[in-house]
Amino acid sequence: MAIENFEEKVNILEKESKEAIQEASDLARLENIRIKYLGRKGVLNELVKELPDIREGSRARFGHSINFAKDNLERLIDEKSQELKNEFIAEKLEKEKIDITMPGKIFALGHLHPLTKVERRIEDIFQSMGFEIVFGSEIESEYYNFDALNIPKNHPARDLQDTFWLRRGLLLRTHTSPMQARYMEKNNPPLRIIVPGRVFRHEATDASHEIQFHQVEGLMVGEDVSLANLKAVFEEFFKKFFSTRGKKIEVRFRPGYFPFVEPGMEIDIKIASSKWLEVVGAGMVHRKVFKSAGYAPGKQQGFAFGLGLERLAMLYYGINDIRLFYSSDFRFLKQF
Ligand code: PHE
């Protein structure tokens, strides 16, 4: 065969492969092209097999043009490969670009309800004074809510208006005091407990009354627990509780009546220049309550108190309507 025909073949292959390289849209396709033309069994090497058909004088020229074509293709493939790689990187960079001037995402984290926060604060302070935290049940019996606490059958607190009655002598506890009776039945003095929990009263609601609210009951009993201990505990408690508010606070003890204490009292506080506010009912545990609990007469003395959680939270945060606590209003809740 004439050398010109071979050269023609090589030219055609070169042209054809150049076009293919140009069009290759990714590295995998480019590699296939390389194998097809430059591979060990590729088109160009196949052509070399035809070398013996060529006149001896032209062989060198033929070899030269094949090598030239190979070098050329290799260079084109390398260039294209570099080009594709650059494109790939550029695209990737574009996709993964971070605009550091964009505003950050705000992750909405929940937080505790203001009443829970205040409850925990109260618990911490009483725990630091050696009180243990116990819990009672929201459904109580008439016996523990009233009888065991020396609240006689005809006492106004038993009036249908105040109590949510359930069936079979059960009711929604109207205060946390039933736990005094329950705890003393099962435990011997000396003892120091607080009982945080929800209570219920069948009353009209207004800015300072809700049908459900929270109390923290307290009870300290021992052979020589006195009124002086009650005073000391509350002076310490209020000092610590309002310490983060940095306001001057005064505490006042006033006589008050509760059937399960004798003497009974109310504890008022006054913050800075505002009015006196009643926040705690308290007193020395009545002997009849000790008797119901099965304690030997005359041996033990103790004080009990019932603290209004919402009242205290309202004072602490400066909230003027108790109903806000149960309103589920985010504008209110977000502030705590
Ligand atoms: N249980 C009373 C109330 O609900 C408060 C109280 C508790 C008073 C303990 C004295 C002693 O109002």
XYZ file of C-alpha atoms and ligand atoms in Angstrom:
348
model
C 0.000 0.000 0.000
C 1.204 3.501 -0.741
C 2.473 5.516 2.148
C 0.114 8.365 1.222
C -2.861 6.157 1.977
C -1.525 5.433 5.435
C -0.912 9.033 6.089
C -4.416 9.761 4.946
C -5.734 7.176 7.427
C -3.711 8.679 10.241
C -4.995 12.124 9.372
C -8.593 10.979 9.425
C -8.143 9.243 12.763
C -6.482 12.306 14.183
C -9.279 14.546 13.082
C -11.952 12.191 14.324
C -10.293 11.784 17.737
C -9.728 15.506 18.120
C -13.430 16.111 17.692
C -14.278 13.406 20.188
C -11.901 14.958 22.748
C -13.408 18.348 22.235
C -16.887 17.028 22.902
C -16.002 14.890 25.924
C -18.094 16.299 28.754
C -16.505 14.455 31.662
C -13.359 12.633 32.707
C -14.844 9.152 32.277
C -15.720 9.820 28.658
C -12.294 11.310 28.043
C -10.659 8.195 29.432
C -12.712 6.040 27.065
C -11.449 8.117 24.162
C -7.873 7.729 25.332
C -8.278 3.946 25.508
C -9.942 3.820 22.129
C -7.137 5.705 20.302
C -4.046 5.400 22.420
C -4.660 2.176 24.354
C -2.456 -0.859 23.923
C -5.030 -2.315 21.535
C -6.173 1.099 20.431
C -6.771 2.295 16.906
C -3.311 3.782 16.443
C -1.492 0.685 17.623
C -3.625 -1.433 15.322
C -2.355 0.693 12.484
C 1.219 -0.101 13.441
C 0.483 -3.738 12.648
C 0.182 -2.755 9.039
C 3.803 -1.600 9.029
C 5.124 -4.688 7.173
C 2.836 -3.799 4.240
C 4.697 -0.622 3.702
C 7.620 -0.248 1.504
C 10.841 -0.335 3.422
C 11.959 3.142 2.414
C 8.757 4.716 3.747
C 8.531 2.895 7.061
C 10.492 5.502 9.011
C 8.263 8.238 7.697
C 5.199 6.257 8.617
C 6.479 5.548 12.136
C 7.220 9.189 12.516
C 3.747 10.324 11.553
C 2.141 7.746 13.887
C 4.281 8.935 16.806
C 3.553 12.480 15.951
C -0.191 11.736 15.979
C 0.144 9.907 19.318
C 2.027 12.761 20.966
C -0.480 15.191 19.645
C -3.433 13.227 20.983
C -1.806 12.725 24.337
C -1.271 16.428 24.690
C -4.856 17.200 23.692
C -6.205 14.671 26.160
C -4.055 16.066 28.959
C -5.209 19.561 28.200
C -8.839 18.521 28.083
C -8.475 16.547 31.253
C -7.041 19.585 33.043
C -9.853 21.694 31.690
C -12.498 19.256 32.930
C -10.871 19.033 36.346
C -10.818 22.809 36.658
C -14.453 23.012 35.666
C -15.324 20.380 38.239
C -13.529 22.229 41.013
C -15.015 25.556 40.018
C -18.488 24.070 40.028
C -17.910 22.466 43.399
C -16.623 25.683 44.882
C -19.594 27.530 43.532
C -21.984 25.020 45.060
C -20.279 24.959 48.421
C -19.797 28.654 48.691
C -20.610 30.080 52.114
C -21.835 33.610 52.286
C -20.534 34.764 55.634
C -22.571 37.945 55.427
C -25.872 35.986 55.533
C -27.731 36.228 58.848
C -27.366 33.071 60.992
C -30.153 30.564 61.541
C -31.879 31.016 64.850
C -32.505 27.727 66.602
C -35.629 28.138 68.678
C -34.803 26.592 72.030
C -37.570 26.157 74.548
C -37.172 27.215 78.136
C -38.773 26.619 81.472
C -42.057 28.214 82.440
C -41.626 31.122 84.880
C -43.539 29.169 87.526
C -41.173 26.224 87.166
C -38.207 28.547 87.484
C -39.568 30.098 90.647
C -40.490 26.693 92.045
C -36.925 25.443 91.505
C -35.537 28.550 93.131
C -37.709 27.968 96.172
C -36.729 24.299 96.277
C -33.023 25.147 96.128
C -33.279 27.557 99.025
C -35.224 25.176 101.263
C -32.921 22.316 100.344
C -29.987 24.454 101.425
C -31.751 24.717 104.810
C -32.078 20.943 105.098
C -35.631 20.496 103.831
C -36.471 17.448 101.745
C -38.811 17.732 98.740
C -41.813 15.407 98.646
C -44.880 15.335 96.452
C -48.517 14.564 97.058
C -51.417 13.674 94.834
C -53.708 16.246 93.224
C -56.685 14.019 93.897
C -57.218 13.714 97.617
C -59.696 12.243 100.022
C -61.971 14.372 102.127
C -60.214 12.905 105.156
C -56.699 14.153 104.337
C -57.760 17.435 102.775
C -59.993 18.334 105.756
C -60.588 15.951 108.688
C -56.961 15.112 109.443
C -56.245 18.842 109.410
C -58.848 19.716 112.001
C -61.175 21.328 109.495
C -64.611 20.541 110.942
C -67.501 19.358 108.800
C -69.266 22.717 108.891
C -66.175 24.768 108.062
C -66.695 27.248 105.200
C -63.659 25.818 103.352
C -65.738 22.705 102.714
C -68.429 24.743 101.066
C -69.285 23.455 97.601
C -68.196 26.795 96.207
C -64.594 26.253 97.164
C -64.016 22.603 96.517
C -64.137 20.618 93.318
C -65.773 17.414 94.498
C -65.235 14.149 92.691
C -67.110 10.932 93.350
C -66.803 8.742 96.460
C -65.538 11.381 98.884
C -62.656 12.313 96.608
C -61.828 15.870 95.638
C -59.189 18.009 93.950
C -56.975 19.119 96.826
C -57.689 22.687 97.836
C -54.232 23.082 99.397
C -50.986 21.114 99.778
C -51.550 20.676 103.535
C -52.914 17.093 103.214
C -49.285 16.037 102.759
C -48.570 17.183 106.316
C -50.964 14.528 107.581
C -49.861 11.879 105.113
C -46.165 12.427 105.723
C -46.419 12.435 109.512
C -48.431 9.198 109.444
C -45.492 7.479 107.752
C -42.465 9.305 109.189
C -41.186 10.066 112.643
C -39.692 13.377 113.723
C -37.375 15.153 113.466
C -38.478 16.047 109.963
C -38.210 18.889 107.525
C -40.106 18.767 104.238
C -41.513 20.977 101.542
C -44.320 19.910 99.202
C -44.628 21.863 95.962
C -47.758 21.218 93.938
C -50.900 22.302 92.187
C -54.094 23.014 94.080
C -57.636 23.777 92.967
C -60.393 26.067 94.158
C -63.857 26.518 92.796
C -63.766 30.308 92.635
C -64.395 33.119 90.194
C -61.170 34.121 88.462
C -59.712 37.604 88.370
C -56.267 39.204 88.229
C -55.313 37.595 91.529
C -57.437 34.418 91.601
C -57.291 31.312 89.457
C -59.154 28.037 89.839
C -55.801 26.294 89.821
C -52.610 27.583 91.353
C -49.552 26.290 93.153
C -48.464 26.125 96.731
C -45.320 25.058 98.459
C -46.223 23.445 101.755
C -43.614 23.276 104.460
C -43.360 21.299 107.663
C -40.683 21.137 110.300
C -41.227 18.981 113.377
C -38.983 18.094 116.307
C -38.914 18.159 120.074
C -37.911 21.794 120.321
C -38.957 23.417 117.061
C -40.383 26.836 117.887
C -41.916 29.905 116.364
C -38.465 31.464 116.440
C -37.332 28.803 113.940
C -40.236 29.672 111.659
C -39.284 33.340 111.753
C -35.640 32.605 111.117
C -36.425 30.272 108.207
C -38.601 32.877 106.507
C -36.283 35.765 107.051
C -33.508 33.690 105.492
C -35.786 32.445 102.723
C -36.952 35.876 101.577
C -33.480 37.321 101.802
C -32.155 34.597 99.521
C -35.149 34.502 97.224
C -35.045 38.198 96.398
C -31.263 38.529 96.551
C -30.981 38.563 92.763
C -33.468 41.430 92.578
C -31.301 43.709 94.676
C -34.311 45.382 96.291
C -34.875 46.033 99.947
C -37.374 43.614 101.401
C -39.206 43.637 104.727
C -40.985 40.683 106.344
C -43.951 40.977 108.720
C -45.738 38.314 110.796
C -49.429 38.861 111.514
C -51.963 36.698 113.365
C -54.085 34.605 111.015
C -56.519 31.745 111.350
C -56.085 28.249 109.932
C -57.728 25.322 111.767
C -54.581 23.169 111.566
C -52.221 25.576 113.297
C -52.210 27.246 116.707
C -51.178 29.982 116.826
C -51.716 30.762 113.160
C -50.223 33.615 111.223
C -49.806 35.244 107.903
C -46.474 36.363 106.584
C -46.442 39.531 104.540
C -43.611 41.038 102.596
C -42.961 44.507 101.355
C -40.608 45.142 98.490
C -39.061 48.608 98.304
C -41.875 51.136 98.454
C -44.796 48.916 97.341
C -47.689 47.717 99.558
C -47.513 44.892 102.120
C -48.536 41.626 100.469
C -49.582 38.383 102.067
C -47.606 35.505 100.598
C -47.555 32.776 103.228
C -49.998 31.193 105.681
C -48.230 29.557 108.620
C -48.278 28.604 112.242
C -47.423 26.027 114.857
C -48.843 22.605 114.038
C -52.098 22.042 115.937
C -52.037 19.231 118.530
C -55.064 17.665 116.819
C -53.050 17.310 113.628
C -50.280 15.519 115.544
C -52.940 13.341 117.105
C -54.455 12.371 113.725
C -50.968 11.476 112.538
C -50.556 9.181 115.546
C -47.843 11.122 117.389
C -47.783 10.807 121.186
C -49.438 13.883 122.747
C -47.232 16.716 123.956
C -43.911 15.377 122.693
C -43.461 17.111 119.368
C -43.584 20.693 118.265
C -43.438 22.034 114.763
C -44.355 24.693 112.316
C -46.135 24.445 109.000
C -46.569 26.901 106.191
C -48.212 27.222 102.830
C -46.601 29.534 100.332
C -48.377 30.849 97.230
C -46.113 30.165 94.268
C -47.886 32.449 91.783
C -47.923 35.306 94.281
C -44.199 34.984 94.771
C -43.533 34.666 91.044
C -45.625 37.785 90.400
C -43.574 39.715 92.937
C -40.315 38.339 91.651
C -40.941 39.159 88.006
C -43.317 42.097 88.442
C -46.335 40.390 86.840
C -49.718 41.913 87.575
C -52.196 39.268 86.434
C -52.137 35.664 87.641
C -54.085 34.506 84.577
C -51.070 35.184 82.344
C -49.315 32.103 83.729
C -51.910 29.809 82.155
C -52.607 31.817 79.024
C -49.993 30.075 76.829
C -49.360 33.501 75.368
C -45.928 33.511 73.735
C -45.560 37.253 74.091
C -45.722 36.687 77.832
C -43.723 33.452 78.019
C -40.849 34.645 75.831
C -39.834 37.157 78.456
C -38.505 34.607 80.925
N -53.169 25.516 103.632
C -53.285 26.911 103.895
C -53.937 27.584 102.677
O -54.141 26.974 101.701
C -51.940 27.551 104.130
C -51.273 27.071 105.361
C -50.444 25.997 105.334
C -51.488 27.724 106.545
C -49.828 25.565 106.493
C -50.875 27.316 107.712
C -50.040 26.231 107.650
O -54.291 28.736 102.696
